[in-house]
Amino acid sequence: MSTRESLSSLDVRRSTHSPLITLVGSVVLVSLFSVAPWIVPAWFASILMNFFILVIMATMWNLLAGYSGMVSIGQQAFVGLGAYATLFFAIKGMSPLAAIPLAALACGVIALPVTYLLFRLRGGYFSIATWVVADTAMIIIGTVAYLGGGTGHYLPGLSNFDPVSLTHVQYLASWSVALVVVIGTYVLLRSRLGLVLASMRDNEVAARSAGAHVTSARRIVFIVAAAGCGAAGAVLAISQPFVQPGNEFSMSWTAEMLFASMIGGLGTIEGPIIGSVVYFVLFQWLGQYGAWYFIVFGSLAVGIAIWQPRGLWGALRDRFHVELLPVGHWVRERRSAK
Amino acid sequence: MPLLQLEHVSKKFGQVVVADDINFELEEGEAVGIVGPNGAGKTSLFGIISGDVRLYGGQIHFVGQALERMHPSVRCRSGIGRTYQVPRPFENMTVFENTLVGSQQGAVLRGRKSHEAAFSALERTGLSSLANRAAGSLTLMQRKRLELARALATQPRLLLLDEIAGGLTDLEVTELTGIIRSINAEGVTILWIEHVVRALLSTVDRLLCLASGALVADGEPRAVLASEAVRRVYLGDRILNEAMDS
Ligand SMILES: Nc1ncnc2c1ncn2[C@@H]1O[C@H](COP(=O)(O)OP(=O)(O)OP(=O)(O)O)[C@@H](O)[C@H]1O
Ligand SMILES: [Mg+2]
């Protein structure tokens, strides 16, 4: 067996098709979204802005639940903390835009000790504990008079923008954070850590005994998701510059991330984005019916969980064998003539 | 210093004793077989060594290091590779990615080196032509090979094999024992649980027998099989009689 020879020609690719399609598509999309507020009507830019916030959150929730089996129902903790971190830095005199990365960082730092508490619990207990964490965070923030207590506080630092450029700034903040989060998630899932996450999702015991530090991998994901949701909270505060505990720590953020990622398909990068599109399209139809839209979304999510557990994107992918953001490893062995 | 050292190792699942004061040592480079009736505690013993099963009493040392408080992933990285009796492939990943987890995590290799180690583990076990197949689509025999490939990719010093020859044809058993002997010849210590005693006898130079969690025999394979203690355990057992006839 000529092991050496075949090895020297081992070629590992990360995609079955040419990455050119993905690349060209991405460049076009990124350019379009970057100039959108100057070409689409203001109401549509505002929908896009909220859509990006949901994409950030759903992408993070998918990383938690879809990739690492951590069903958090308390992710609003980090949305709220991110918004309040932004408020804090803005009160201190910093530009809210510059505060976005700091708010994300703060949430990541807060998440670290939280993992030592939460990771003692499994399954449903873990989920309930995340919710307790979120409520605790909301109650504590509500007592801080400096941050407006229970009634809330205006986000300072945006008054030097005229109304039109303010909407542009809000849009661009939301869009650029979404872009960074999606690209970051893609890079993470293509990395060695991504391979570990995929393996532990399939068989945790085997992943451990093959050398994977499963708990550390989970911890990293929890911290990343906290930072991502913190950034979403920062963008949220910038987009609606009145920061209030009941809104920023609302359970409905988690409900939205959950719906969007489940409808689109857990365990793929594309799924939560597709799910967010569906969410916003439906919202335009059903938003006027008040609480009904939650009932419709809930039923849709449950229906998909039962009949199409891989979500819309999973179904599309299985049917058409497309993969926009591939993360796999494909071996091509170039056989030598000998 | 022995490679692996078990002292007074014991473990119970509720009332079931799966390890009853087990003592033995493995020297680096040995190939050792384990036999014993169903439910004797063989798989549990592997779990205790690899870290999947928490020890109840006693001590284990690997290259002089105490293992009791070490996580399974750390034990793997320090050189203990294992296969599972009931294969545990990463079903939604390709065959190559399965071994890549072993080479990147267990052997802590990066980039091209990790690809090469993962692929050579597949070549070694005859799976290289299936590299891009989803592991979930493999047959049972291929899954068992993948167990071996993934463990090999972690570049172990001690390889724990749990019934990887069961259900194979004579030809396949011969091929498999050839692979295992060549791994052993490279200095990897082998501890191999197998009901197919014929496969063991062609490979190991020492045999342990477990019964009801206790180590009832330890020594030269044929002498162990012929011993009174093992005869009692296997009273009238077809497998043993076949092995002794061969
Ligand atoms: N996680 C567990 N919880 C409770 N009991 C267990 C557990 N694992 C194993 N047992 C029991 O421990 C005993 C020993 O099981 P083990 O799998 O170690 O035996 P074995 O020697 O490998 O058997 P076989 O030859 O059938 O593979 C059995 O009675 C089994 O039912
Ligand atoms: Mg067993």
XYZ file of C-alpha atoms and ligand atoms in Angstrom:
616
model
C 0.000 0.000 0.000
C 1.549 3.291 -1.074
C 0.307 5.213 1.939
C 2.899 7.929 1.615
C 2.096 8.755 -1.977
C -1.635 9.005 -1.599
C -1.113 11.097 1.522
C 1.102 13.587 -0.238
C -1.777 14.254 -2.624
C -4.512 14.442 0.009
C -6.723 17.399 -0.707
C -9.370 18.505 1.784
C -11.991 20.983 0.585
C -14.619 22.719 2.631
C -17.307 22.736 -0.027
C -18.648 20.420 -2.729
C -19.302 23.224 -5.158
C -17.206 26.189 -6.131
C -17.213 28.809 -3.354
C -17.401 31.398 -6.119
C -21.222 31.334 -6.161
C -21.360 31.976 -2.424
C -18.742 34.685 -2.740
C -20.412 36.564 -5.602
C -23.832 36.230 -3.935
C -22.468 37.544 -0.647
C -20.754 40.530 -2.249
C -23.972 41.505 -4.062
C -26.104 41.086 -0.918
C -23.666 42.948 1.307
C -23.457 45.871 -1.146
C -27.228 46.062 -1.503
C -27.898 46.032 2.230
C -25.154 48.579 2.864
C -26.792 51.190 0.624
C -30.415 50.167 1.296
C -31.407 53.133 3.550
C -30.574 55.525 0.702
C -32.670 53.674 -1.877
C -35.612 52.010 -0.108
C -38.454 53.884 1.656
C -37.889 54.729 5.318
C -40.589 52.337 6.559
C -38.911 49.473 4.742
C -35.475 50.372 6.066
C -36.997 50.318 9.529
C -38.356 46.799 8.947
C -34.943 45.700 7.693
C -33.341 47.169 10.791
C -35.589 45.124 13.069
C -35.077 42.127 10.829
C -31.311 42.358 11.379
C -31.797 42.508 15.133
C -33.802 39.299 14.919
C -31.182 37.683 12.677
C -28.543 38.406 15.323
C -30.645 36.939 18.107
C -31.862 33.897 16.145
C -28.329 33.117 14.980
C -27.163 33.155 18.588
C -30.070 31.050 19.804
C -29.376 28.529 17.081
C -25.765 28.306 18.197
C -26.991 27.545 21.704
C -29.882 25.191 21.059
C -29.290 23.960 17.539
C -25.566 23.287 17.839
C -24.926 22.753 21.512
C -28.183 21.416 22.924
C -28.601 24.320 25.362
C -32.244 25.326 25.214
C -32.071 28.754 26.808
C -35.375 30.467 27.439
C -33.622 33.308 29.244
C -31.574 34.841 26.439
C -33.403 38.136 27.030
C -31.047 38.446 30.023
C -28.217 39.333 27.683
C -30.351 41.430 25.348
C -31.288 43.519 28.384
C -27.799 43.631 29.843
C -26.408 44.672 26.453
C -28.928 47.480 26.190
C -28.186 48.649 29.720
C -24.431 48.404 29.245
C -24.852 50.704 26.243
C -26.949 53.067 28.313
C -24.333 53.038 31.068
C -21.462 53.873 28.702
C -23.566 56.545 26.988
C -24.397 58.192 30.304
C -20.674 58.146 31.012
C -20.243 60.182 27.831
C -19.286 57.570 25.289
C -20.893 57.387 21.863
C -23.564 54.633 21.874
C -22.065 53.302 18.644
C -18.666 52.853 20.248
C -20.405 51.203 23.176
C -21.721 48.300 21.048
C -18.548 46.176 21.190
C -18.084 47.061 24.869
C -21.655 45.990 25.653
C -21.015 42.675 23.866
C -17.811 42.214 25.811
C -19.524 43.009 29.111
C -22.196 40.391 28.412
C -19.551 37.801 27.571
C -17.745 38.541 30.817
C -20.961 38.295 32.843
C -21.824 35.014 31.091
C -18.666 33.270 32.263
C -19.594 32.947 35.973
C -23.192 32.260 34.950
C -22.054 29.103 33.124
C -20.633 27.691 36.357
C -24.075 28.001 37.850
C -26.113 26.815 34.869
C -23.891 23.954 33.745
C -24.683 22.005 36.875
C -28.141 21.564 35.432
C -29.394 19.585 32.451
C -32.357 19.660 30.106
C -35.471 21.324 31.451
C -33.753 22.399 34.664
C -31.140 24.222 32.641
C -33.858 26.013 30.652
C -35.769 27.102 33.719
C -32.572 28.316 35.346
C -31.785 30.515 32.327
C -35.180 32.115 32.781
C -34.455 32.677 36.477
C -31.159 34.344 35.518
C -33.025 36.661 33.135
C -35.611 37.643 35.721
C -32.954 38.207 38.352
C -31.016 40.444 35.983
C -34.154 42.442 35.207
C -35.026 42.902 38.870
C -31.499 43.992 39.775
C -31.280 46.487 36.887
C -34.714 47.834 37.824
C -33.387 48.891 41.212
C -30.506 50.985 39.833
C -31.705 54.597 39.950
C -28.659 55.768 37.994
C -29.981 53.766 34.997
C -33.540 55.003 35.379
C -34.806 52.298 37.728
C -38.071 50.679 36.740
C -39.291 53.552 34.584
C -36.402 53.694 32.154
C -33.955 56.227 30.773
C -33.337 58.033 27.474
C -30.236 56.909 25.636
C -28.036 60.006 25.435
C -25.437 60.636 22.759
C -27.620 60.488 19.652
C -28.913 64.076 19.709
C -26.189 65.406 17.423
C -27.676 63.485 14.476
C -30.467 65.081 12.436
C -33.563 62.828 12.166
C -32.687 61.450 8.720
C -29.091 60.624 9.459
C -30.179 59.128 12.788
C -32.299 56.541 10.962
C -29.330 55.809 8.712
C -27.055 55.392 11.703
C -29.563 53.112 13.413
C -29.902 51.033 10.274
C -26.167 50.738 9.723
C -25.535 49.798 13.361
C -28.043 46.976 13.123
C -26.842 45.802 9.708
C -23.149 45.822 10.539
C -23.635 43.941 13.814
C -25.761 41.337 12.002
C -23.060 40.974 9.358
C -20.323 40.538 11.942
C -22.416 38.016 13.910
C -23.283 35.880 10.869
C -19.725 35.930 9.526
C -18.373 35.231 13.011
C -20.734 32.300 13.424
C -19.707 30.944 10.046
C -16.019 31.197 10.938
C -16.663 29.564 14.310
C -18.587 26.662 12.794
C -15.885 26.065 10.189
C -13.207 25.982 12.873
C -12.061 23.087 15.014
C -14.609 24.143 17.594
C -17.337 23.795 14.968
C -16.299 20.207 14.369
C -16.439 19.546 18.101
C -19.949 21.018 18.309
C -21.134 18.836 15.443
C -19.631 15.736 17.055
C -21.086 16.356 20.509
C -24.481 16.968 18.967
C -24.321 13.487 17.449
C -22.780 11.644 20.387
C -21.466 13.435 23.415
C -19.949 10.386 25.109
C -17.992 9.430 21.999
C -16.899 13.036 21.482
C -15.432 13.140 24.983
C -13.606 9.884 24.634
C -12.196 11.052 21.291
C -10.556 13.933 23.152
C -13.113 16.734 22.756
C -13.436 19.065 25.757
C -17.207 19.084 25.561
C -17.886 21.299 28.561
C -15.386 23.945 27.476
C -16.922 23.950 24.007
C -20.348 24.552 25.562
C -18.953 27.295 27.763
C -17.429 29.102 24.802
C -20.708 28.875 22.890
C -22.689 30.205 25.847
C -20.320 33.160 26.189
C -20.384 33.879 22.451
C -24.192 33.738 22.417
C -24.341 36.067 25.415
C -22.017 38.533 23.697
C -24.029 38.316 20.469
C -27.322 38.882 22.248
C -25.660 41.712 24.167
C -24.732 43.341 20.862
C -28.332 42.857 19.727
C -29.448 44.598 22.922
C -27.056 47.470 22.219
C -28.471 47.874 18.723
C -31.973 47.658 20.164
C -31.222 50.498 22.573
C -29.859 52.574 19.697
C -32.855 51.829 17.483
C -35.413 52.701 20.192
C -33.471 55.149 22.340
C -35.566 54.747 25.459
C -34.209 51.917 27.595
C -36.653 50.280 29.987
C -36.384 46.999 31.936
C -39.771 45.635 30.858
C -38.947 46.077 27.201
C -35.259 45.187 27.019
C -35.635 42.139 29.288
C -38.861 41.018 27.646
C -39.401 37.292 27.296
C -40.717 37.990 23.800
C -37.144 38.449 22.510
C -36.450 34.835 23.360
C -39.786 33.771 21.893
C -38.871 35.511 18.637
C -35.396 33.990 18.412
C -36.867 30.601 19.168
C -39.601 30.885 16.519
C -37.290 32.232 13.852
C -34.605 29.607 14.321
C -37.049 26.726 14.637
C -39.071 27.747 11.585
C -35.956 28.287 9.498
C -34.180 25.200 10.762
C -31.947 24.563 13.761
C -28.411 23.447 13.201
C -27.698 25.364 10.019
C -26.363 28.888 9.586
C -28.903 29.718 6.891
C -31.927 28.454 8.880
C -32.306 31.312 11.386
C -31.906 33.878 8.598
C -34.630 32.234 6.492
C -36.743 31.935 9.651
C -36.307 35.643 10.366
C -37.488 36.455 6.838
C -40.581 34.288 7.332
C -41.167 35.889 10.713
C -41.133 39.401 9.293
C -43.268 38.553 6.279
C -45.882 36.971 8.555
C -45.581 39.836 11.006
C -46.556 42.316 8.304
C -49.739 40.323 7.764
C -50.611 39.398 11.286
C -49.103 42.162 13.394
C -52.348 44.096 13.362
C -54.215 41.221 15.029
C -52.314 41.718 18.278
C -51.761 38.623 20.370
C -52.966 36.409 17.538
C -49.662 36.634 15.800
C -47.942 34.965 18.732
C -50.461 32.129 18.588
C -49.914 31.683 14.849
C -46.127 31.751 15.201
C -46.256 29.352 18.121
C -48.408 26.887 16.209
C -46.193 27.192 13.159
C -43.079 26.522 15.226
C -44.690 23.507 16.909
C -45.940 22.193 13.567
C -42.511 22.485 12.032
C -40.901 20.854 15.057
C -43.214 17.871 14.582
C -43.385 17.475 10.796
C -40.264 19.159 9.554
C -37.772 19.140 12.439
C -34.978 20.362 10.166
C -37.013 23.463 9.405
C -37.648 25.180 6.105
C -34.008 25.465 5.191
C -33.391 21.832 6.132
C -36.191 20.759 3.799
C -34.911 22.928 0.967
C -31.383 21.732 1.425
C -32.353 18.059 1.450
C -34.446 18.546 -1.675
C -32.125 20.651 -3.784
C -28.736 19.752 -2.276
C -27.771 23.388 -1.935
C -25.479 24.769 0.719
C -24.815 28.493 0.776
C -22.435 28.510 3.714
C -20.744 25.107 3.722
C -18.814 23.977 6.792
C -18.010 20.343 5.906
C -14.775 18.627 4.937
C -14.554 16.850 1.586
C -11.621 14.645 0.811
C -10.356 14.461 -2.711
C -7.635 11.983 -3.241
C -5.551 12.704 -6.287
C -4.190 9.323 -7.229
C -0.665 9.323 -8.533
C -0.014 7.562 -11.831
C 2.222 5.012 -10.240
C 6.870 2.127 35.539
C 3.849 0.218 34.184
C 1.776 1.982 31.495
C -1.492 1.239 33.258
C -1.956 0.196 36.831
C -5.227 -0.766 38.519
C -5.313 -1.183 42.285
C -8.361 -2.441 44.181
C -10.660 -1.053 41.519
C -14.311 -1.510 42.394
C -17.633 -0.331 41.065
C -21.303 -1.094 41.632
C -24.399 -0.157 39.695
C -26.952 -0.259 42.487
C -26.677 -3.837 43.760
C -24.813 -5.110 40.690
C -21.088 -5.434 41.294
C -19.325 -4.776 38.001
C -15.801 -4.419 39.370
C -14.803 -6.316 42.491
C -11.332 -5.395 43.763
C -9.558 -5.634 40.401
C -5.767 -5.462 40.351
C -3.505 -5.673 37.301
C -0.807 -3.815 35.424
C -0.038 -3.385 31.746
C 3.482 -2.828 30.476
C 4.005 -0.580 27.470
C 3.816 -2.583 24.237
C 1.813 -5.516 25.586
C -1.182 -6.995 23.792
C -3.641 -8.337 26.346
C -7.031 -9.974 25.850
C -10.039 -9.948 28.155
C -12.651 -12.691 28.173
C -15.613 -13.294 30.428
C -19.292 -14.172 30.211
C -21.999 -11.637 29.351
C -22.485 -9.121 32.101
C -19.107 -9.895 33.680
C -18.193 -6.218 33.757
C -15.771 -6.072 30.829
C -17.287 -3.024 29.162
C -17.699 -1.352 32.545
C -13.986 -1.843 33.161
C -13.217 0.019 29.926
C -15.583 2.759 31.054
C -13.680 3.030 34.327
C -10.358 3.308 32.484
C -11.582 5.747 29.809
C -13.537 7.864 32.289
C -17.092 7.253 31.088
C -17.862 5.387 34.317
C -17.099 6.917 37.700
C -14.925 4.839 39.954
C -16.381 3.637 43.244
C -13.185 2.612 44.992
C -9.519 1.970 44.284
C -6.940 3.694 42.115
C -5.901 3.814 38.471
C -2.615 5.171 37.222
C -1.664 5.819 33.616
C 2.048 6.490 33.077
C 2.231 7.207 36.792
C -0.578 9.776 36.721
C -3.718 9.274 38.824
C -6.742 9.042 36.547
C -9.667 9.115 38.991
C -10.356 12.833 38.737
C -9.408 13.247 35.103
C -12.061 13.945 32.464
C -12.504 11.409 29.629
C -11.264 13.967 27.078
C -8.095 14.600 29.081
C -7.512 10.859 29.449
C -7.843 10.513 25.692
C -5.374 13.323 25.085
C -2.929 11.739 27.484
C -3.010 8.577 25.389
C -6.027 6.355 26.111
C -8.083 5.579 23.004
C -11.176 3.408 23.046
C -13.828 1.862 20.830
C -17.419 1.142 21.823
C -19.010 -2.291 21.744
C -22.144 -0.705 20.330
C -20.623 1.704 17.796
C -21.125 5.395 18.456
C -20.372 7.121 15.159
C -21.067 10.812 14.647
C -23.876 9.970 12.267
C -24.454 13.336 10.637
C -20.790 13.829 9.897
C -18.747 12.193 7.160
C -16.493 9.240 7.868
C -13.464 11.499 7.416
C -14.852 14.090 9.833
C -15.366 11.319 12.400
C -11.664 10.528 12.425
C -10.830 14.224 12.157
C -12.382 14.734 15.600
C -9.937 12.117 16.856
C -6.883 13.674 15.220
C -7.757 17.298 16.065
C -8.997 16.729 19.596
C -7.458 13.476 20.834
C -4.094 13.890 19.106
C -4.293 17.724 19.245
C -3.117 18.130 15.653
C -3.940 21.099 13.459
C -4.478 21.838 9.793
C -2.855 19.565 7.276
C -1.297 17.322 9.931
C -4.735 16.616 11.372
C -6.098 15.832 7.903
C -3.276 13.421 7.215
C -3.614 11.626 10.538
C -7.383 11.314 10.087
C -7.023 9.973 6.570
C -4.258 7.543 7.384
C -6.446 6.074 10.163
C -9.074 5.467 7.466
C -6.557 3.915 5.105
C -5.351 1.663 7.828
C -8.816 0.338 8.574
C -9.837 0.063 4.926
C -12.365 2.901 5.063
C -10.600 5.465 2.891
C -12.901 4.911 -0.079
C -15.847 5.843 2.166
C -14.240 9.043 3.464
C -16.974 11.373 2.183
C -19.910 9.144 3.115
C -22.220 10.098 5.983
C -21.270 7.901 8.926
C -24.956 7.261 9.594
C -25.194 5.348 6.333
C -22.527 2.777 7.239
C -23.245 -0.903 7.868
C -22.564 -2.377 11.309
C -19.248 -3.833 10.161
C -18.159 -0.493 8.726
C -19.215 1.244 11.923
C -16.993 -1.082 13.921
C -14.097 -0.236 11.654
C -14.854 3.435 12.103
C -14.708 2.953 15.880
C -11.200 1.582 15.433
C -10.255 4.333 12.956
C -11.421 7.142 15.232
C -9.583 5.676 18.222
C -6.435 5.291 16.091
C -6.679 8.882 14.916
C -6.324 10.034 18.531
C -2.820 8.484 18.383
C -3.188 6.462 21.585
C -0.491 4.795 23.655
C -3.122 2.446 25.048
C -5.898 1.216 22.772
C -9.024 -0.287 24.353
C -10.928 -2.485 21.896
C -14.418 -3.646 22.882
C -15.630 -6.588 20.773
C -14.700 -5.298 17.366
C -14.456 -8.793 15.806
C -17.942 -10.036 16.740
C -19.996 -10.966 13.683
C -17.096 -10.825 11.235
C -16.376 -13.610 8.718
C -13.205 -15.687 9.074
C -11.516 -13.685 6.359
C -12.440 -10.374 7.973
C -11.216 -11.592 11.361
C -7.864 -12.507 9.824
C -7.634 -9.082 8.229
C -8.587 -7.331 11.462
C -6.110 -9.256 13.609
C -3.455 -8.329 11.036
C -4.280 -4.645 11.512
C -4.248 -4.908 15.289
C -0.960 -6.793 15.328
C 0.617 -4.113 13.170
C -0.665 -1.378 15.500
C 0.779 -3.304 18.429
C 4.066 -3.748 16.556
C 4.382 0.040 16.443
C 4.442 0.069 20.231
C 0.782 0.762 20.996
C -0.408 -1.225 23.980
C -3.578 -3.205 23.272
C -6.307 -4.240 25.707
C -8.912 -6.197 23.795
C -12.266 -7.571 24.959
C -13.456 -10.294 22.624
C -15.813 -13.253 22.619
C -14.164 -14.537 19.437
C -11.386 -16.245 21.377
C -9.741 -17.450 18.176
C -9.080 -13.832 17.160
C -7.579 -13.085 20.564
C -5.320 -16.114 20.597
C -3.719 -15.069 17.311
C -2.901 -11.620 18.653
C -2.429 -11.381 22.417
C 0.332 -12.681 24.589
C -1.606 -12.431 27.820
C -5.223 -13.052 28.761
C -7.421 -11.798 31.606
C -10.701 -13.416 32.582
C -13.455 -11.483 34.339
C -16.478 -13.030 36.020
C -19.058 -11.146 38.075
C -16.725 -8.177 38.242
C -13.796 -10.163 39.613
C -10.524 -10.921 37.881
C -10.431 -14.729 38.075
C -7.410 -15.389 35.881
C -4.432 -13.524 34.410
C -1.611 -15.097 32.420
C -0.492 -16.898 29.297
C -3.602 -17.237 27.091
C -3.765 -21.011 26.697
C -2.908 -21.610 30.327
C -5.653 -19.185 31.370
C -8.220 -20.910 29.154
C -7.221 -24.286 30.538
C -7.311 -23.158 34.172
C -9.801 -24.534 36.642
C -11.203 -21.078 37.482
C -11.966 -20.234 33.867
C -13.401 -23.722 33.200
C -15.824 -23.155 36.055
C -16.895 -19.750 34.698
C -17.453 -21.094 31.218
C -18.878 -24.482 32.264
C -20.061 -26.040 29.017
C -19.672 -22.801 27.116
C -19.566 -23.394 23.392
C -17.250 -20.496 22.617
C -14.514 -21.768 24.867
C -14.810 -25.347 23.691
C -14.472 -24.213 20.113
C -11.420 -22.203 20.995
C -9.776 -25.102 22.801
C -10.458 -27.411 19.871
C -8.762 -25.101 17.417
N -24.935 2.383 33.354
C -25.339 1.259 33.961
N -26.316 1.319 34.900
C -26.731 0.189 35.514
N -26.246 -1.032 35.255
C -25.299 -1.158 34.335
C -24.789 -0.022 33.625
N -23.852 -0.436 32.762
C -23.762 -1.776 32.904
N -24.625 -2.225 33.856
C -24.768 -3.604 34.305
O -23.489 -4.024 34.741
C -23.259 -5.370 34.386
C -21.980 -5.473 33.613
O -22.168 -4.879 32.334
P -21.004 -4.817 31.250
O -21.571 -4.172 30.060
O -19.795 -4.227 31.849
O -20.721 -6.362 30.947
P -19.857 -7.024 29.804
O -18.910 -7.948 30.464
O -19.286 -6.029 28.907
O -20.952 -7.883 29.027
P -21.086 -8.250 27.483
O -20.199 -9.396 27.231
O -22.517 -8.615 27.334
O -20.727 -7.045 26.714
C -24.484 -5.835 33.623
O -25.319 -6.539 34.528
C -25.145 -4.549 33.191
O -26.541 -4.727 33.113
Mg -19.504 -5.498 26.978
